[in-house]
Amino acid sequence: MVWKAGSMLIHGSIPAMRTLALCSYPSDFSHLFPLIFNHKATLFLHPHNNSTRKLGFLCPQTVRTSNTGPTLFLPLRNSLRSSFPVDNQLSDADDEDDEDDEAADEHEEFAVDVSDEDEPVEDTASSTIPTTSPRFEEHKWQRVERLRSEVREFGEGIIDLDELASIYDFRIDKFQRLAIQAFLRGSSVVVSAPTSSGKTLIAEAAAAATVARGRRLFYTTPLKALSNQKYREFRETFGESNVGLLTGDSAVNKDAQVLIMTTEILRNMLYQSIGMVSSGSGLFHVDVIVLDEVHYLSDISRGTVWEEIVIYCPKEVQLICLSATVANPDELAGWIGQIHGTTELVTSSKRPVPLTWHFSMKNSLLPLLNEKGTSMNRKLSLNYLQFSTSGVEPYKDDKSRRRSSRRRESENYRSINMYGQSALSKNDINTIRRSQVPQIRDTLWQLRARDMLPAIWFIFSRKGCDAAVQYLEDCKLLDECEMGEVQLALKKFHIQHPDAVRETAIKGLLQGVAAHHAGCLPLWKSFIEELFQQGLVKVVFATETLAAGINMPARTAVISSLSKRSEAGRIQLSSNELLQMAGRAGRRGIDERGHVVLVQTPYEGAEECCKLLFAGVDPLVSQFTASYGMVLNLLAGAKITRRLKESEDMKHFQAGRTLEEARKLVEQSFGNYVGSNVMLASKEELTKIQKEIEVLTSEVSDDAVDRKVRKQLSAITYREISDLQEELRAEKRLRTELRQRMESERIASLTPLLEELENGHLPFVCLQYKDSDGVQHLVPAVYLGKVDSLSGSRMKSMICADDSLVQTTIRTELHSGDAGGHFDAKPSHYVALGSDNSWYLFTEKWVKTVYRTGFPNIPLAQGDALPREIMKALLDKEEVQWEKLANSELGGLWSMEGSLDTWSWSLNVPVLSSLSDDDEVLQMSQPYHDAVELYKEQRNRVSRLKKKIARTEGFKEYQKIIDMTNFSKEKIERLKARADRLITRIEQIEPSGWKEFLQISNIIHEARALDINTHMIFPLGETAAAIRGENELWLAMVLRNRILLELKPAQLAAVCGSLVSDGIKVRPWKNNSYIYEPSNTVINIIKILDEKRSSLLQLQEKHGVKIPCELDSQFSGMVEAWASGLTWREIMMDCAMDEGDLARLLRRTIDLLAQIPKLPDIDPVLQNNAMVASNVMDRPPISELAG
């Protein structure tokens, strides 16, 4: 048997394949695939007749395969019949309440009511049905042209809402009408509406009005792919001559009336308009600027660009800001109104195609929410699942418990304890979840049975997407006619773009499944999008980048997990990300409802899904930060290279803003606007809280409590209780010391046993702890060893470096009679792998017992490493992301999620019930037993003394005072927590941006790029001000270095590639693959540049600036090879990079090379070489033709 995984062919038996399956897929999607499957068997999922399609279930078919593979029978599961009743497929639709769109205007002196309450709300479906009137037989571009002709004949006054709405052959939605009316009033507009609700129509209508007036409109998007798509759409509406495109890759008809561009391009134009020569701004006759996807303002790396555009944009230009649903659109509109001019806000929470939420498990697809959509479906609760798998109906007749369960449902997503049961342990939860995890085919069956295809299936891993396609290569989702259309489309695509064909994806594509992610070439992704929109691809497995504005709606969106891996470890999706992906579901005019399917995973269940869904959308948060380009363009005055013959010639050049003028601009950021509104209220509340804490603290002091007690009790009673309380405090101190002694003796008994087990087999241990909710957890695990014995491991280094993990010796001194003495205990750290596939880092404190049985430490096969060494290596490979589960003075208990490689080991750790008490080898010493008896005796003594105090006269009055004091102390803690949150909030909203601006201005002054006193800009500053890049000063330093003049064009391209390779990686699953090495000349140049880079980094560190200075020669050889003329097939042969990554690196390099001839004060030789290299590199399949 031969099975292909990655680039390896594995020959072996079925068990060998099982092992490979465990070790080949990453943990992000490992739960989606079966451990054993035969890839030669063929699965047919397409219906055979119309009756099958109508009935909504699958017909099994036996498929005969070659002699080398068995026949696979796929009988229809009973669960599918019961889970997919046809009559109930759209039961949620009847409960959908009509929601009124919200509209409000913003700010300054202009106020308009745009609620439009008098108009009836149209039926959503009817608004999408084309009208049969003959006048609508015109194409949209013909209607736009007719409007232009009428304006030329009758004047601009005829442009109104009805004229613009007549462009469309359907009745436009309410929020679209409100936004267009606000635009026609001359206001800027902020539109916040769900994904795929039709926000682009507003911009299109504004463009029609602007073109008819003979003026210009700029339309900006955050992504080049989205710019290309909008260019194609607007060109169909307004004609090729009226639409242009301007991105880093393309410049088509840049003087057109409607110009589509990326956001950074517009920001750079505005730099010119506020910089030295305002006439070069390119904003001639521009009336309107559309900022699409304006919620990118919250993007950490790029959000500043959107804020800069709003700040720098001329006030006479109308802004149309289109945003997905966010929590604070009113703040965005208020900010724009304050700094730019009259701005109106239009919001809508209603989707044109309503969404139904589902939850997929191994044997069923259930509604995620209850009938009202207000909380989780009770059948998805962990307790219900636990009972359903055991065949027991949970408290069917117990009315009182059902009533208590309803009380516990006060929170939308709460389901644990829904049936009055005690809280499930972590092991119970993990066991239930793992038993319900569906494979991809399980969920696909569910979707197909309910007629919920086509679907976009989000998997947060490129490898996961590709593996899913490979896994479904034998599932036929297309009929013969559709397959023929795909084959024809493939042939045409192969003829047009022979190098862009993704050979490994063809087999899956012919069955109706495809992958769409950054590892694919842009041309191939566009091809997949076209096939999907034509209905020739039924399932697209995509990463979350597909949700970022690309117009590719589906009937269903499947979200495979609520968390994804990042450089910081596994992180949860935000509610905005979830809703952005969900917004891809539901095709307007095609589907009555869209469907969103969330999938059970080993990490998350329905509770987490509902918690995230009901969390609400996140607010826009300012990410405004200063950059070298910003500082240079704002402060730059006259050029030192320009000699002015007459002093009056200075009037042609801006003298450069003063620092105070620049500060006024910088402090107009969105973050400062939001901060100014809440700063005062937060400070007032903080002052009030601090005064209350001061008063309460004085009331709970020992002196204050003592005064209250004296006042309340008689002198005799007071003295009696006071003496007994002092005695109790002494007894409690002794109890604490005895408990420490007991723990010390326990450590003394455990330590030699655990050290003795270092060299033998790997024994099983039981760890115990209580979580923050007080729930006791017992974790069976296989013991690996003491951290100190892991020589050379990263774990040992981390323990030594992390102060929170370093344990100090606990020294106990006892001073009571026979119990006196000194006891030292220094806990050690140990590592074990739990049955839940989590690593545990612990001290002796958390060990409940140790067993004789365990994994034998012998090689599984001759020549293999020992199991202990294998597990140590797996541990060392993990990304160290420990989570603290519990803490004590004897050390903490930490856990870290394992990987798929450790999963097979964790599966073999037995459950505790199968481990016999007779197997326990933990024998405590006699001193330990003595210490336990002493501790118990002292604990009883404390208890007796408490009872004695409780029987004294006046104790009730005394206890009331103590209770009130404790209540006040708890209130103080709550107030302090609130005060801390307020302080943190105030620190976050302090005026931002200006401090960074000054720090960067000091660097450019010291680097001789700009004199911040005279505002004279030097050649280095001129070059840096004109560059687009992450660190403009560093790029200018490199490009102005004369050592580059010695390079040939291909070598220059290689050096430029080393400056823009951030985020490009070698893919570890591409075994036996290679990348080209750069030439020695390039390596030597990069070594010289690295010294310059170190100097700049030191300068940045001196001034507290952290802007990356990219220089990485790892992929320079690939760029040099492409620039030297190698074909795409040659360069990708056995390449360790994904096609998309290499294409992105080459495009970045071309973008930088294309800038060089346009930069000021660059040597002509370098400019010529850059132009040559750029022209050579910009060839198929890298060249992206717009349209």
Short mmCIF file of C-alpha atoms in Angstrom, two decimals, residues 218 220 261-284 286 289 291 304-317 319 340 629-630 633-634 654 657 665 1025:
data_model
loop_
_atom_site.label_atom_id
_atom_site.label_comp_id
_atom_site.label_asym_id
_atom_site.label_seq_id
_atom_site.Cartn_x
_atom_site.Cartn_y
_atom_site.Cartn_z
CA PHE A 218 -11.26 58.16 -5.27
CA THR A 220 -9.72 53.16 -1.55
CA MET A 261 -6.46 52.62 -5.22
CA THR A 262 -5.02 51.07 -2.11
CA THR A 263 -5.24 53.13 1.05
CA GLU A 264 -1.49 53.70 1.36
CA ILE A 265 -1.40 55.23 -2.13
CA LEU A 266 -3.95 57.86 -1.13
CA ARG A 267 -2.11 58.58 2.12
CA ASN A 268 1.07 59.26 0.13
CA MET A 269 -0.85 61.61 -2.18
CA LEU A 270 -2.08 63.52 0.86
CA TYR A 271 1.50 63.70 2.17
CA GLN A 272 2.36 65.58 -1.01
CA SER A 273 -0.60 67.91 -0.59
CA ILE A 274 0.51 68.87 2.92
CA GLY A 275 4.23 68.71 2.23
CA MET A 276 6.66 70.80 0.27
CA VAL A 277 4.92 71.16 -3.07
CA SER A 278 1.15 71.18 -2.75
CA SER A 279 0.59 71.25 -6.49
CA GLY A 280 1.77 67.66 -6.74
CA SER A 281 -1.01 66.24 -4.63
CA GLY A 282 -2.97 64.63 -7.44
CA LEU A 283 -6.26 65.73 -5.79
CA PHE A 284 -7.37 67.94 -8.70
CA VAL A 286 -11.64 65.38 -6.43
CA ILE A 289 -13.12 59.92 -1.28
CA LEU A 291 -12.79 54.65 2.45
CA THR A 304 -2.61 54.59 11.26
CA VAL A 305 -3.08 55.02 7.49
CA TRP A 306 -6.87 55.46 7.77
CA GLU A 307 -6.51 58.02 10.54
CA GLU A 308 -3.90 59.97 8.58
CA ILE A 309 -6.19 60.15 5.55
CA VAL A 310 -9.04 61.63 7.59
CA ILE A 311 -6.67 64.08 9.31
CA TYR A 312 -4.91 65.27 6.14
CA CYS A 313 -7.88 65.19 3.74
CA PRO A 314 -8.95 68.64 2.49
CA LYS A 315 -12.15 69.68 4.22
CA GLU A 316 -13.92 70.42 0.93
CA VAL A 317 -13.72 66.72 -0.03
CA LEU A 319 -15.71 61.33 2.83
CA HIS A 340 -13.18 67.21 8.88
CA GLY A 629 7.57 59.11 6.56
CA MET A 630 4.97 60.93 8.62
CA ASN A 633 6.47 64.90 5.37
CA LEU A 634 4.97 67.01 8.14
CA GLN A 654 6.29 75.39 2.20
CA ARG A 657 5.42 73.03 9.88
CA LEU A 665 -2.31 67.51 13.47
CA ALA A 1025 10.03 60.96 2.65
#
